[in-house]
Coordinates of N, CA and C in Angstrom, one line a residue:
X1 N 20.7 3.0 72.5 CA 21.0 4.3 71.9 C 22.5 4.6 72.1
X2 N 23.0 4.2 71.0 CA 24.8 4.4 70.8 C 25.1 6.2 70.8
X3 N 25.9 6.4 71.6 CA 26.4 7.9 71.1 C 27.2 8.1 69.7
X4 N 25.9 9.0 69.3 CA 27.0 10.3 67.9 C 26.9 11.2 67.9
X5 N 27.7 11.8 67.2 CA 28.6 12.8 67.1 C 28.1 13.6 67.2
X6 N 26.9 14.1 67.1 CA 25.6 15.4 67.0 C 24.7 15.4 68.3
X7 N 25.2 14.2 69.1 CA 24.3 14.3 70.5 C 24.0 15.3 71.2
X8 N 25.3 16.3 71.2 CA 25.2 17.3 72.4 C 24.5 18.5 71.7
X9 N 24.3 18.6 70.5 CA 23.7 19.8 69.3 C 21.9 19.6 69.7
X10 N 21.9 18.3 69.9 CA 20.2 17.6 69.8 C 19.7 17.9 70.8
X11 N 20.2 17.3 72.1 CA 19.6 17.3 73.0 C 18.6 17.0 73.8
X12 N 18.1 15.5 73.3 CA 16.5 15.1 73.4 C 16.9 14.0 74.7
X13 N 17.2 14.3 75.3 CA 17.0 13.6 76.6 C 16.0 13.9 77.8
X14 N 15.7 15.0 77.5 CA 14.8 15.5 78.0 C 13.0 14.7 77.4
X15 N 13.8 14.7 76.3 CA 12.1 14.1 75.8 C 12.1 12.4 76.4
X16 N 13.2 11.8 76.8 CA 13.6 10.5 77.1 C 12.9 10.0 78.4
X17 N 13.4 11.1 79.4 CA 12.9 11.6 81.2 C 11.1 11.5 80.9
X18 N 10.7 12.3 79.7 CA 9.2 12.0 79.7 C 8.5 10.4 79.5
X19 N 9.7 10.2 78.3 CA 8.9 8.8 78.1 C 9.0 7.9 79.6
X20 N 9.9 7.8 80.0 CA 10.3 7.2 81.2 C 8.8 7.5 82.3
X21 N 7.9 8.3 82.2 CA 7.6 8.7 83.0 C 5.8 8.2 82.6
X22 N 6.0 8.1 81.3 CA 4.5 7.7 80.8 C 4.7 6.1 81.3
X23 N 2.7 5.9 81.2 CA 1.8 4.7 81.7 C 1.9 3.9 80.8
X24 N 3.2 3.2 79.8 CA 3.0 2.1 79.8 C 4.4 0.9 80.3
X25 N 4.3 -0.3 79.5 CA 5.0 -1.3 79.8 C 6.5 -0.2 79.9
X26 N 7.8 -1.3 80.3 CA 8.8 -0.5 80.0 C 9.3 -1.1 79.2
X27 N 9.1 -2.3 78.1 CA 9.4 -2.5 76.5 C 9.1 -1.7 75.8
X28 N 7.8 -1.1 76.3 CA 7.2 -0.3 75.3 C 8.0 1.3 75.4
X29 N 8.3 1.5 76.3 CA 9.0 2.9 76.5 C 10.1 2.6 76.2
X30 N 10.9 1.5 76.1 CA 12.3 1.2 75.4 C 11.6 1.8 73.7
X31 N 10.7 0.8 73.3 CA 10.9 1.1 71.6 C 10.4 2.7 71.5
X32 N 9.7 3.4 72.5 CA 9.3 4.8 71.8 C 10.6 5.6 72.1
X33 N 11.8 5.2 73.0 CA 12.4 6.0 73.1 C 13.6 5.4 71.5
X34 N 13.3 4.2 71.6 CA 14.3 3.7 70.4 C 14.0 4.6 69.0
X35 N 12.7 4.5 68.6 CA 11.9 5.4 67.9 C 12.3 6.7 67.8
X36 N 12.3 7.9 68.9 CA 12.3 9.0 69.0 C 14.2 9.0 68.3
X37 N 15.1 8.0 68.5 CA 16.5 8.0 68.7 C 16.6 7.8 67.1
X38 N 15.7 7.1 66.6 CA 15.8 6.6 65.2 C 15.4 7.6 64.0
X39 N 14.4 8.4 64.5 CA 13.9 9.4 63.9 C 14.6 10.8 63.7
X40 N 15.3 10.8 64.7 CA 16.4 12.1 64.8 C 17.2 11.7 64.1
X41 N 18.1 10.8 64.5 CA 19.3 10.6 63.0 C 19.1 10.6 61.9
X42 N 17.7 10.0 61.6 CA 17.5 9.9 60.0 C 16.9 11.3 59.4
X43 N 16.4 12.4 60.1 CA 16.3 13.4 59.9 C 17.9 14.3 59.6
X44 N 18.4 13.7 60.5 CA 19.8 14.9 60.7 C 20.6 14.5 59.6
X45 N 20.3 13.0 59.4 CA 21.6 12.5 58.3 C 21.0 12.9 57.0
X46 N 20.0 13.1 56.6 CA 19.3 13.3 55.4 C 20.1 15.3 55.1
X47 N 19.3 15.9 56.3 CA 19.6 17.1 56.2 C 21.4 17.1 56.4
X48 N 22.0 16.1 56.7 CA 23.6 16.5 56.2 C 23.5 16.2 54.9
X49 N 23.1 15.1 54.5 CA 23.7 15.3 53.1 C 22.6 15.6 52.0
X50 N 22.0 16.9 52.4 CA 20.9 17.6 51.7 C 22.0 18.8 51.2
X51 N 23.1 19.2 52.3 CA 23.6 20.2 52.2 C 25.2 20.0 51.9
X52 N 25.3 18.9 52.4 CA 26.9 18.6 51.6 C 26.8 18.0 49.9
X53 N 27.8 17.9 50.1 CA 28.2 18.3 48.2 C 28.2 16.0 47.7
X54 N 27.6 15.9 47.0 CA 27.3 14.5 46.4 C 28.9 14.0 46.2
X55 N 29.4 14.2 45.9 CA 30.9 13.9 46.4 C 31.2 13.6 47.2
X56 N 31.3 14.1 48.4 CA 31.7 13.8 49.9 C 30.5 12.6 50.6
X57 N 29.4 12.4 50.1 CA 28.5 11.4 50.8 C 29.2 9.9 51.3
X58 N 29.8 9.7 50.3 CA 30.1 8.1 50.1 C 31.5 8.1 51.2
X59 N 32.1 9.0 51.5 CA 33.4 9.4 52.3 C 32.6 9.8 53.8
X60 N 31.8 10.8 53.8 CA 30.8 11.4 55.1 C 30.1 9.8 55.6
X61 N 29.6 9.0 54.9 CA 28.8 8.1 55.5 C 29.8 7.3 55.8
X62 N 31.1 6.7 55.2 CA 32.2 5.7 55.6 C 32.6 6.1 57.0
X63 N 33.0 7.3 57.0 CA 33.2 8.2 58.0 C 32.8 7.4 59.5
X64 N 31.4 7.7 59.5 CA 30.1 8.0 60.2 C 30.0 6.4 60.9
X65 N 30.0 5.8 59.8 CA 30.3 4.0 59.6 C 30.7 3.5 61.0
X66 N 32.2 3.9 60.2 CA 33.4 3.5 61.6 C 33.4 3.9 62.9
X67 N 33.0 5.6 63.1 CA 33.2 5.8 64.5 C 32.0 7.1 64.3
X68 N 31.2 6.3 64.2 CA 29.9 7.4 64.7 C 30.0 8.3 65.7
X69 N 30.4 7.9 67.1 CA 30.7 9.0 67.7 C 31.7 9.9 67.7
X70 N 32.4 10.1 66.9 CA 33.7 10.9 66.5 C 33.1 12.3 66.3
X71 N 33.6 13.1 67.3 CA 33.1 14.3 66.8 C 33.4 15.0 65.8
X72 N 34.9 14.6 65.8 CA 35.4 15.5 64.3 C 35.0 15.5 62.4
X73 N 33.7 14.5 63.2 CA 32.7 15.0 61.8 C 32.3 16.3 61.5
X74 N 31.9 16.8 62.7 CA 31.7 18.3 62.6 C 32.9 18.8 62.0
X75 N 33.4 19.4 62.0 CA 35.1 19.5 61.3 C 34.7 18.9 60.1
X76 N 34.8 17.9 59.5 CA 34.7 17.7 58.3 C 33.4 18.2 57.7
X77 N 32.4 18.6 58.3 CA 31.1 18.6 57.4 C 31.4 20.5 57.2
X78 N 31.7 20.9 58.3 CA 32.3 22.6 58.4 C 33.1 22.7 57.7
X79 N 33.6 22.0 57.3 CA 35.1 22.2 55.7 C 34.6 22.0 54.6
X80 N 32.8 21.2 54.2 CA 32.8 20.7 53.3 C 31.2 21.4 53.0
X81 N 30.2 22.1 54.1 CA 29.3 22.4 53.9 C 29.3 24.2 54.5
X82 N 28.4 24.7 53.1 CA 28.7 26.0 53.2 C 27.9 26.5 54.4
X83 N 26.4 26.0 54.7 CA 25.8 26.6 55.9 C 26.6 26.2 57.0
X84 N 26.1 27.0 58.5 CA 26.4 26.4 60.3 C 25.8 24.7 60.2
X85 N 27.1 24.4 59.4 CA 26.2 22.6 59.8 C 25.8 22.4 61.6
X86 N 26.3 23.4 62.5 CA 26.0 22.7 63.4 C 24.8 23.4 64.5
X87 N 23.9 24.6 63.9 CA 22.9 25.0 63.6 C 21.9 24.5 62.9
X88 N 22.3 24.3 61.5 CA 21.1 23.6 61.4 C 20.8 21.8 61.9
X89 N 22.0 21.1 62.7 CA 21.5 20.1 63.7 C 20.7 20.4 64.6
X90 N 21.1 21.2 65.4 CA 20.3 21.9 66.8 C 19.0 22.3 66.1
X91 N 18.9 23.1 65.3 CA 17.2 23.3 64.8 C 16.8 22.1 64.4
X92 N 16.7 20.9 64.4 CA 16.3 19.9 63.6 C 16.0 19.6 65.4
X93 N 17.0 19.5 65.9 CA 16.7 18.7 67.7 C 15.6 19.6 68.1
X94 N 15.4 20.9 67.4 CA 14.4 21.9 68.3 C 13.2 21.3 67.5
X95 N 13.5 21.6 66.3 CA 11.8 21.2 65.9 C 11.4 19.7 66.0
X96 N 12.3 18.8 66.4 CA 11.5 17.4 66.4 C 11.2 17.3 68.3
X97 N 12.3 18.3 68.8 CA 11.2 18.1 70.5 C 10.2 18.7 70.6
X98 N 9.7 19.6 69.8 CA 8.2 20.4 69.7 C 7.8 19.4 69.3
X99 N 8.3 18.8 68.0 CA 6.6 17.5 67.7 C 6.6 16.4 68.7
X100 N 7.5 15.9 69.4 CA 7.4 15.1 70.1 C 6.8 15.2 71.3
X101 N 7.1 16.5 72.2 CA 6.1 17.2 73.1 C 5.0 16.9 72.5
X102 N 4.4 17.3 71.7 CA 3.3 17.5 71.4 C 2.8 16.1 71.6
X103 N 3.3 15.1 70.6 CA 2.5 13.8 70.6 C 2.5 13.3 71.9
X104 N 3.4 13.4 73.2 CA 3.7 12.8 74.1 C 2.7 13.7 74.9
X105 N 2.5 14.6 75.0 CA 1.5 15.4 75.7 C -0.2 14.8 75.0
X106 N -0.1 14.4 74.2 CA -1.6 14.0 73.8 C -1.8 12.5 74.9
X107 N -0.2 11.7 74.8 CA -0.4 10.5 75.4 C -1.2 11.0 76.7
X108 N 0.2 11.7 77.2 CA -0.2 11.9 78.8 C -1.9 12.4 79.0
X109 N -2.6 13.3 78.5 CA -3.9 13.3 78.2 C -4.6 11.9 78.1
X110 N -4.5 11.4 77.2 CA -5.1 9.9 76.9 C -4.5 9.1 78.6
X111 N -3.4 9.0 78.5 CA -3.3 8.2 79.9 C -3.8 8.8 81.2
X112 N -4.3 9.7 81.6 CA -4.9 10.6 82.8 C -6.1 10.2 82.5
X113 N -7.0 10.6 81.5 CA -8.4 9.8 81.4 C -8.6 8.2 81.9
X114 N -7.7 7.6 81.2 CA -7.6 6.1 81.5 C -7.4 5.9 82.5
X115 N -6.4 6.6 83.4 CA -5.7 5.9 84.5 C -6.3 7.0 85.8
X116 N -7.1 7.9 85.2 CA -7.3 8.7 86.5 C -8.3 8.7 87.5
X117 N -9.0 7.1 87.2 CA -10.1 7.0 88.8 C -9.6 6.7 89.8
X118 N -8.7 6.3 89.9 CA -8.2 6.3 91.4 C -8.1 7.6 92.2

């Protein structure tokens, strides 16, 4: 999980600490957390250029390319996009740790049944 530039807006490390913490292999908590890291960008990058201008994409993604973690994307997307581009990131990191709580809270359920005769 490489850092970009929207990490600190997101916030889902917290949901990471959970996976780390569930009953299975730790390949398998590598891909759910790879997953959880895959899911978020592709949500966030969609909703940037849902709201930047079809013009700027091909420049925003070159951008992005080279030094993903560059924060001064923000700066360029706030020059170029009329909403709080950096609000509507953070709501995108809030509503995907609700659904992820959620599914990860069903695991833990399923794994307490399974694993709880001892």
């Amino acid at each position: 999980m490489s850092k970009i530039f929207y990490d600190h807006l997101i916030m889902i490390d917290d949901l990471f600490i959970e996976v780390d913490i569930l009953i299975m292999e730790d390949h398998e908590k590598a891909n759910v957390r790879r997953l959880i890291d895959e899911i978020a960008h592709q949500k966030i990058i969609t909703r940037i250029l849902e709201l930047l201008p079809q013009t700027d994409h091909e420049e925003f993604l070159t951008r992005l390319y080279n030094a993903p973690q560059d924060v001064r994307h923000l700066t360029y997307l706030c020059e170029r996009v009329s909403q709080d581009i950096t609000y509507e990131i953070a709501l995108i990191g809030e509503e995907l740790k609700k659904e992820f709580h959620k599914m990860l809270a069903v695991y833990h359920k399923k794994g307490k049944k399974v694993h709880g005769r001892s």
